[in-house]
Every structure is written in structure tokens, then in C-alpha cells.
C-alpha atoms as a printed R data frame, in Angstrom:
    type eleno elety resid chain resno       x       y       z
1   ATOM     1    CA   MET     A     1   0.000   0.000   0.000
2   ATOM     2    CA   SER     A     2   2.923   2.331   0.648
3   ATOM     3    CA   SER     A     3   3.992   1.880  -2.970
4   ATOM     4    CA   LEU     A     4   0.601   3.075  -4.231
5   ATOM     5    CA   LEU     A     5   0.636   6.002  -1.823
6   ATOM     6    CA   HIS     A     6   4.089   7.089  -2.993
7   ATOM     7    CA   GLN     A     7   3.138   6.591  -6.627
8   ATOM     8    CA   LEU     A     8   0.282   9.036  -6.133
9   ATOM     9    CA   GLY     A     9   2.454  11.667  -4.511
10  ATOM    10    CA   MET     A    10   2.747  11.120  -0.768
11  ATOM    11    CA   SER     A    11   6.225  11.822   0.569
12  ATOM    12    CA   LYS     A    12   8.326   8.690   0.969
13  ATOM    13    CA   SER     A    13   8.896   9.780   4.559
14  ATOM    14    CA   ILE     A    14   5.368   8.448   5.192
15  ATOM    15    CA   GLY     A    15   4.319   4.821   4.862
16  ATOM    16    CA   PHE     A    16   2.140   2.001   6.171
17  ATOM    17    CA   HIS     A    17   3.273  -0.289   8.986
18  ATOM    18    CA   ASP     A    18   1.882  -3.604  10.201
19  ATOM    19    CA   VAL     A    19   0.340  -3.497  13.671
20  ATOM    20    CA   TYR     A    20   0.902  -6.876  15.302
21  ATOM    21    CA   SER     A    21  -0.945  -6.205  18.556
22  ATOM    22    CA   ILE     A    22  -3.323  -3.652  20.037
23  ATOM    23    CA   ASP     A    23  -2.660  -4.804  23.611
24  ATOM    24    CA   ASP     A    24   1.070  -5.573  23.855
25  ATOM    25    CA   PRO     A    25   3.029  -2.342  24.524
26  ATOM    26    CA   GLU     A    26   6.277  -3.903  23.300
27  ATOM    27    CA   LEU     A    27   4.791  -4.792  19.909
28  ATOM    28    CA   LEU     A    28   3.018  -1.439  19.626
29  ATOM    29    CA   ALA     A    29   6.379   0.226  20.219
30  ATOM    30    CA   PHE     A    30   7.523  -1.005  16.788
31  ATOM    31    CA   VAL     A    31   4.972   1.278  15.089
32  ATOM    32    CA   PRO     A    32   6.198   4.863  14.483
33  ATOM    33    CA   ARG     A    33   4.197   7.481  16.301
34  ATOM    34    CA   PRO     A    34   2.168   9.476  15.834
35  ATOM    35    CA   ALA     A    35   0.017   7.144  13.775
36  ATOM    36    CA   TYR     A    36  -2.052   9.318  11.432
37  ATOM    37    CA   ALA     A    37  -4.512   6.680  10.231
38  ATOM    38    CA   LEU     A    38  -5.399   3.085  10.998
39  ATOM    39    CA   LEU     A    39  -6.707   0.600   8.432
40  ATOM    40    CA   LEU     A    40  -8.696  -2.355   9.732
41  ATOM    41    CA   VAL     A    41  -8.944  -5.262   7.293
42  ATOM    42    CA   PHE     A    42 -11.427  -8.045   7.973
43  ATOM    43    CA   PRO     A    43 -13.626 -10.582   6.179
44  ATOM    44    CA   VAL     A    44 -17.129  -9.303   5.489
45  ATOM    45    CA   ASN     A    45 -19.831 -11.477   7.002
46  ATOM    46    CA   GLU     A    46 -23.570 -11.423   7.528
47  ATOM    47    CA   ARG     A    47 -23.217 -10.056  11.074
48  ATOM    48    CA   TYR     A    48 -21.251  -7.054   9.948
49  ATOM    49    CA   GLU     A    49 -23.556  -6.334   7.024
50  ATOM    50    CA   LYS     A    50 -26.583  -6.498   9.335
51  ATOM    51    CA   PHE     A    51 -24.976  -4.210  11.897
52  ATOM    52    CA   ARG     A    52 -23.912  -1.733   9.216
53  ATOM    53    CA   SER     A    53 -27.423  -1.659   7.776
54  ATOM    54    CA   GLN     A    54 -29.047  -1.189  11.187
55  ATOM    55    CA   GLU     A    55 -26.658   1.550  12.305
56  ATOM    56    CA   ASP     A    56 -27.102   3.491   9.055
57  ATOM    57    CA   SER     A    57 -30.885   3.027   8.985
58  ATOM    58    CA   GLY     A    58 -32.789   6.276   9.356
59  ATOM    59    CA   LYS     A    59 -29.713   8.471   9.042
60  ATOM    60    CA   PRO     A    60 -29.520  11.015   6.218
61  ATOM    61    CA   GLU     A    61 -27.020  10.459   3.425
62  ATOM    62    CA   TYR     A    62 -23.890  12.505   3.988
63  ATOM    63    CA   ASN     A    63 -23.627  15.354   1.516
64  ATOM    64    CA   GLY     A    64 -20.664  17.332   2.802
65  ATOM    65    CA   SER     A    65 -18.264  19.227   0.590
66  ATOM    66    CA   GLY     A    66 -15.920  22.190   0.592
67  ATOM    67    CA   PRO     A    67 -12.928  23.287   2.664
68  ATOM    68    CA   GLU     A    68 -15.087  23.570   5.802
69  ATOM    69    CA   GLU     A    69 -15.520  19.776   5.991
70  ATOM    70    CA   GLU     A    70 -13.903  18.332   9.095
71  ATOM    71    CA   VAL     A    71 -13.034  15.165   7.171
72  ATOM    72    CA   MET     A    72 -13.003  14.345   3.470
73  ATOM    73    CA   TRP     A    73 -15.121  11.271   2.784
74  ATOM    74    CA   PHE     A    74 -15.246   9.245  -0.433
75  ATOM    75    CA   LYS     A    75 -18.291   7.174  -1.341
76  ATOM    76    CA   GLN     A    76 -17.338   3.801  -2.822
77  ATOM    77    CA   THR     A    77 -19.064   3.010  -6.101
78  ATOM    78    CA   ILE     A    78 -16.243   0.969  -7.679
79  ATOM    79    CA   GLY     A    79 -16.252  -2.767  -6.979
80  ATOM    80    CA   ASN     A    80 -13.320  -4.200  -4.992
81  ATOM    81    CA   ALA     A    81 -11.923  -0.731  -4.321
82  ATOM    82    CA   CYS     A    82 -12.350  -0.587  -0.541
83  ATOM    83    CA   GLY     A    83  -8.582  -0.834  -0.045
84  ATOM    84    CA   LEU     A    84  -8.004   2.101  -2.373
85  ATOM    85    CA   ILE     A    85 -10.809   4.101  -0.727
86  ATOM    86    CA   GLY     A    86  -9.352   3.328   2.691
87  ATOM    87    CA   LEU     A    87  -5.938   4.506   1.544
88  ATOM    88    CA   LEU     A    88  -7.414   7.761   0.235
89  ATOM    89    CA   HIS     A    89  -9.287   8.327   3.493
90  ATOM    90    CA   GLY     A    90  -6.072   7.862   5.436
91  ATOM    91    CA   ALA     A    91  -4.031  10.152   3.192
92  ATOM    92    CA   SER     A    92  -6.556  12.961   2.825
93  ATOM    93    CA   ASN     A    93  -7.399  13.672   6.462
94  ATOM    94    CA   GLY     A    94  -5.559  15.146   9.408
95  ATOM    95    CA   PRO     A    95  -1.967  16.427   9.579
96  ATOM    96    CA   VAL     A    96  -0.601  13.767   7.210
97  ATOM    97    CA   LYS     A    97  -1.942  15.890   4.338
98  ATOM    98    CA   THR     A    98   1.023  18.199   4.837
99  ATOM    99    CA   PHE     A    99   3.291  15.407   3.540
100 ATOM   100    CA   ILE     A   100   1.588  15.290   0.128
101 ATOM   101    CA   GLU     A   101   3.965  16.569  -2.526
102 ATOM   102    CA   HIS     A   102   2.870  19.806  -4.182
103 ATOM   103    CA   ASN     A   103   1.233  19.425  -7.591
104 ATOM   104    CA   SER     A   104   1.404  15.623  -7.417
105 ATOM   105    CA   ASP     A   105  -1.458  13.451  -8.690
106 ATOM   106    CA   LEU     A   106  -2.747  13.096  -5.131
107 ATOM   107    CA   ASP     A   107  -2.493  16.822  -4.470
108 ATOM   108    CA   ARG     A   108  -4.429  17.656  -7.642
109 ATOM   109    CA   LEU     A   109  -7.002  14.906  -6.961
110 ATOM   110    CA   LEU     A   110  -7.782  16.229  -3.482
111 ATOM   111    CA   GLN     A   111  -7.967  19.798  -4.731
112 ATOM   112    CA   GLU     A   112 -10.502  18.715  -7.354
113 ATOM   113    CA   ALA     A   113 -12.419  16.608  -4.822
114 ATOM   114    CA   THR     A   114 -12.724  19.279  -2.129
115 ATOM   115    CA   PRO     A   115 -15.655  21.293  -3.601
116 ATOM   116    CA   LEU     A   116 -17.535  18.191  -4.794
117 ATOM   117    CA   ASN     A   117 -20.294  16.282  -3.038
118 ATOM   118    CA   PRO     A   118 -19.852  12.519  -2.397
119 ATOM   119    CA   ILE     A   119 -21.513  11.406  -5.655
120 ATOM   120    CA   GLN     A   120 -19.388  13.803  -7.682
121 ATOM   121    CA   ARG     A   121 -16.283  12.648  -5.827
122 ATOM   122    CA   ALA     A   122 -17.120   9.041  -6.646
123 ATOM   123    CA   ASP     A   123 -17.355  10.002 -10.327
124 ATOM   124    CA   LEU     A   124 -14.020  11.820 -10.055
125 ATOM   125    CA   LEU     A   125 -12.322   8.677  -8.714
126 ATOM   126    CA   TYR     A   126 -13.947   6.513 -11.364
127 ATOM   127    CA   GLU     A   127 -12.685   8.779 -14.152
128 ATOM   128    CA   SER     A   128  -9.212   9.378 -12.698
129 ATOM   129    CA   ARG     A   129  -6.533   8.120 -15.088
130 ATOM   130    CA   ALA     A   130  -3.808   8.961 -12.557
131 ATOM   131    CA   LEU     A   131  -5.477   6.803  -9.909
132 ATOM   132    CA   GLU     A   132  -5.909   3.904 -12.307
133 ATOM   133    CA   SER     A   133  -2.301   4.127 -13.501
134 ATOM   134    CA   ALA     A   134  -0.863   4.312  -9.967
135 ATOM   135    CA   HIS     A   135  -3.023   1.360  -8.886
136 ATOM   136    CA   GLN     A   136  -1.817  -0.764 -11.811
137 ATOM   137    CA   ILE     A   137   1.854   0.089 -11.188
138 ATOM   138    CA   ALA     A   138   1.547  -0.720  -7.483
139 ATOM   139    CA   ALA     A   139  -0.266  -3.984  -8.258
140 ATOM   140    CA   GLN     A   140   2.561  -5.058 -10.585
141 ATOM   141    CA   LYS     A   141   5.004  -4.678  -7.690
142 ATOM   142    CA   GLY     A   142   2.925  -6.974  -5.484
143 ATOM   143    CA   ASP     A   143   2.863 -10.751  -5.246
144 ATOM   144    CA   THR     A   144  -0.714 -11.187  -6.431
145 ATOM   145    CA   ALA     A   145  -2.818  -9.650  -9.160
146 ATOM   146    CA   ALA     A   146  -5.364  -7.025  -8.230
147 ATOM   147    CA   PRO     A   147  -8.961  -8.334  -8.443
148 ATOM   148    CA   SER     A   148 -11.277  -6.968 -11.096
149 ATOM   149    CA   ALA     A   149 -14.349  -4.976 -10.114
150 ATOM   150    CA   GLY     A   150 -16.613  -7.951 -10.801
151 ATOM   151    CA   ASP     A   151 -14.705 -10.506  -8.717
152 ATOM   152    CA   TYR     A   152 -15.951 -11.477  -5.270
153 ATOM   153    CA   VAL     A   153 -13.537 -10.409  -2.534
154 ATOM   154    CA   GLU     A   154 -14.477 -11.093   1.076
155 ATOM   155    CA   LEU     A   155 -12.025  -8.675   2.704
156 ATOM   156    CA   HIS     A   156 -13.132  -5.180   3.617
157 ATOM   157    CA   TYR     A   157 -11.133  -2.115   4.680
158 ATOM   158    CA   VAL     A   158 -12.267   0.481   7.214
159 ATOM   159    CA   CYS     A   159 -10.123   3.516   7.982
160 ATOM   160    CA   PHE     A   160  -9.923   5.416  11.269
161 ATOM   161    CA   VAL     A   161  -8.513   8.947  11.218
162 ATOM   162    CA   LYS     A   162  -8.023  11.798  13.645
163 ATOM   163    CA   SER     A   163  -9.201  15.141  12.314
164 ATOM   164    CA   MET     A   164  -7.518  18.486  12.838
165 ATOM   165    CA   ASP     A   165 -10.294  19.147  15.390
166 ATOM   166    CA   ASN     A   166  -9.079  16.171  17.458
167 ATOM   167    CA   ASN     A   167 -12.050  13.940  16.684
168 ATOM   168    CA   LEU     A   168 -11.780  10.253  15.801
169 ATOM   169    CA   TRP     A   169 -13.702   9.262  12.660
170 ATOM   170    CA   GLU     A   170 -14.622   5.953  11.065
171 ATOM   171    CA   MET     A   171 -14.299   6.227   7.287
172 ATOM   172    CA   ASP     A   172 -16.013   3.530   5.236
173 ATOM   173    CA   GLY     A   173 -17.015   4.282   1.656
174 ATOM   174    CA   ARG     A   174 -19.771   1.657   1.749
175 ATOM   175    CA   ARG     A   175 -21.657   3.446   4.513
176 ATOM   176    CA   ILE     A   176 -23.868   6.544   4.262
177 ATOM   177    CA   GLY     A   177 -21.083   8.841   5.407
178 ATOM   178    CA   PRO     A   178 -18.250   9.332   7.892
179 ATOM   179    CA   LEU     A   179 -18.988   8.368  11.501
180 ATOM   180    CA   LYS     A   180 -17.647  10.430  14.403
181 ATOM   181    CA   LEU     A   181 -16.633   8.068  17.205
182 ATOM   182    CA   GLY     A   182 -15.523  10.568  19.834
183 ATOM   183    CA   SER     A   183 -12.942  13.166  20.759
184 ATOM   184    CA   LEU     A   184  -9.237  12.619  21.415
185 ATOM   185    CA   GLY     A   185  -6.688  14.674  23.289
186 ATOM   186    CA   PRO     A   186  -4.145  16.729  21.340
187 ATOM   187    CA   ASP     A   187  -1.443  14.134  22.097
188 ATOM   188    CA   GLU     A   188  -3.598  11.058  21.412
189 ATOM   189    CA   ASP     A   189  -3.249   9.405  17.994
190 ATOM   190    CA   VAL     A   190  -5.248   6.608  16.355
191 ATOM   191    CA   LEU     A   191  -3.207   3.999  18.248
192 ATOM   192    CA   SER     A   192  -3.801   5.581  21.647
193 ATOM   193    CA   GLU     A   193  -5.728   3.593  24.245
194 ATOM   194    CA   LYS     A   194  -8.828   5.757  23.855
195 ATOM   195    CA   ALA     A   195  -8.789   5.600  20.063
196 ATOM   196    CA   LEU     A   196  -8.364   1.817  20.017
197 ATOM   197    CA   THR     A   197 -11.217   1.405  22.499
198 ATOM   198    CA   LEU     A   198 -13.511   3.553  20.365
199 ATOM   199    CA   SER     A   199 -12.533   1.871  17.110
200 ATOM   200    CA   VAL     A   200 -10.905  -1.560  16.749
201 ATOM   201    CA   ARG     A   201 -11.746  -2.923  20.196
202 ATOM   202    CA   SER     A   202 -15.359  -1.867  19.761
203 ATOM   203    CA   PHE     A   203 -15.513  -3.803  16.478
204 ATOM   204    CA   LEU     A   204 -13.899  -6.909  17.998
205 ATOM   205    CA   LYS     A   205 -16.170  -6.811  21.045
206 ATOM   206    CA   ARG     A   206 -19.257  -6.602  18.842
207 ATOM   207    CA   GLU     A   207 -18.097  -9.560  16.759
208 ATOM   208    CA   GLU     A   208 -17.343 -11.618  19.861
209 ATOM   209    CA   GLN     A   209 -20.715 -10.851  21.456
210 ATOM   210    CA   ALA     A   210 -22.453 -11.842  18.222
211 ATOM   211    CA   GLY     A   211 -20.855 -15.284  18.410
212 ATOM   212    CA   GLY     A   212 -18.441 -14.676  15.570
213 ATOM   213    CA   GLY     A   213 -16.007 -17.375  16.671
214 ATOM   214    CA   GLU     A   214 -12.425 -16.829  15.548
215 ATOM   215    CA   LEU     A   215 -11.862 -13.149  14.814
216 ATOM   216    CA   ARG     A   216  -9.670 -12.752  11.757
217 ATOM   217    CA   PHE     A   217  -8.418  -9.263  11.105
218 ATOM   218    CA   SER     A   218  -5.278  -7.294  10.363
219 ATOM   219    CA   LEU     A   219  -4.206  -3.721  10.985
220 ATOM   220    CA   VAL     A   220  -1.868  -1.287   9.280
221 ATOM   221    CA   ALA     A   221  -1.007   2.187  10.515
222 ATOM   222    CA   LEU     A   222   0.061   5.216   8.517
223 ATOM   223    CA   GLY     A   223   3.071   7.020   9.972
224 ATOM   224    CA   GLN     A   224   6.673   8.041   9.480
225 ATOM   225    CA   SER     A   225   8.747   5.634   7.381
226 ATOM   226    CA   PHE     A   226  11.767   3.861   8.827
227 ATOM   227    CA   ASP     A   227  13.962   4.699   5.817
């Protein structure tokens, strides 16, 4: 994922890092801090789909746009693009935006996306040649081929970001909009105890209470690169 991010125009001083534990301080210490965004990857199942539908039920569709938005949210309309959408959510919110190289593809994409509503943003992503090219180049560097939009892929990506207003947000392009989970202190990042309790631990607890059995998931955090 770091390769795609750099291909689009994020500084190579920023990259994704595997998070091997959310409870072991020694393992968490291997992740550079602050962590600007957290990507949760998990297999979609009927329980999650039901919960998502129930939680979104009755809420108005998000229609935010413009520079006054606290977070920039992208609606997913492209099949099998949740990883790409999650990456964009992580890169386009909070202080990590300052590491985007000026006049890069990512910089221009976000400038174009800012005044648009979610439907227009979805169209912008769909039509973006730069995004398609960067995705193909990054996929060629990987070990497996990227799935086509029509293939069935069970894994889903949800991104958690901290806004400039110190709020923690859940960003999922398949939902009706961004979800504010709570406020964080100025020195608390997305891997802080409070943020993990509001985000990943809440998800795992819900799955466990629903009788989900073995909980398969992985986490990557966006932060300073080691190189």
C-alpha cells in the first residue's frame, strides 16, 4: 500500500506499517508514532452487514463538501476498491496531508475533490486516469494480481482517522457517510488507548458478542517511514 501512496504523490517519509498487537506495549512500540490513520482489514460477514445496515438506517445520506468539511469522505461506487478508498481516506485527512507533494497526482485529486459532493467525488475517482495508472503500477510490484471490479472479494477495509479538530472518525465508503466516534486529546493518535477502544476494540467486542467465533483481522497504521 505504501507503494501506491508514494506513486500518487505522498512523501516517501510516510508509509504504512503492520500493527501486530493492540494490547502488547512492546509490539506497539515497533509502530512509528504518531500514527495518522489506521486501516482495519477483515472478512465481510452477515453479522457485519446487518450491523452496518441497522446503524445506518434512518440516518440522512452525507452530503458534505468544501474546505469547511472536518473530514473528506469518499463514497465507494467501484467494486473491490475498498482498499483504495481506505488509503485515500487515510491520506486525505488530518496532519498527514502536509506530507503530500505539491502538484502531485494526489495533491491535484484532493484539490478537485474538495468542492464536490460525495456522488461527484465518486465520479471523479472513477474517471481518474492517474489513480488507475498508480493502482496498476503498485499492483505489478505486489505478489498477487489485483482483483477486477466484478470478482468477489471477502475482505473489507475500514479507515480510522483523527481530524484536525481532534475527533476520531470511522471512514467507510460503503456506509452513508463518515462516523464520528468521539474526541481525542491533542497528544492522542489513532493507536492511543482511547482511540483503540472507540474503534478496533469496539468492532472486535461486537463480533465476539455476536458469536463470531475466531476473529480474523489485520491492521496497518500510517506514519513516518523507517527509511
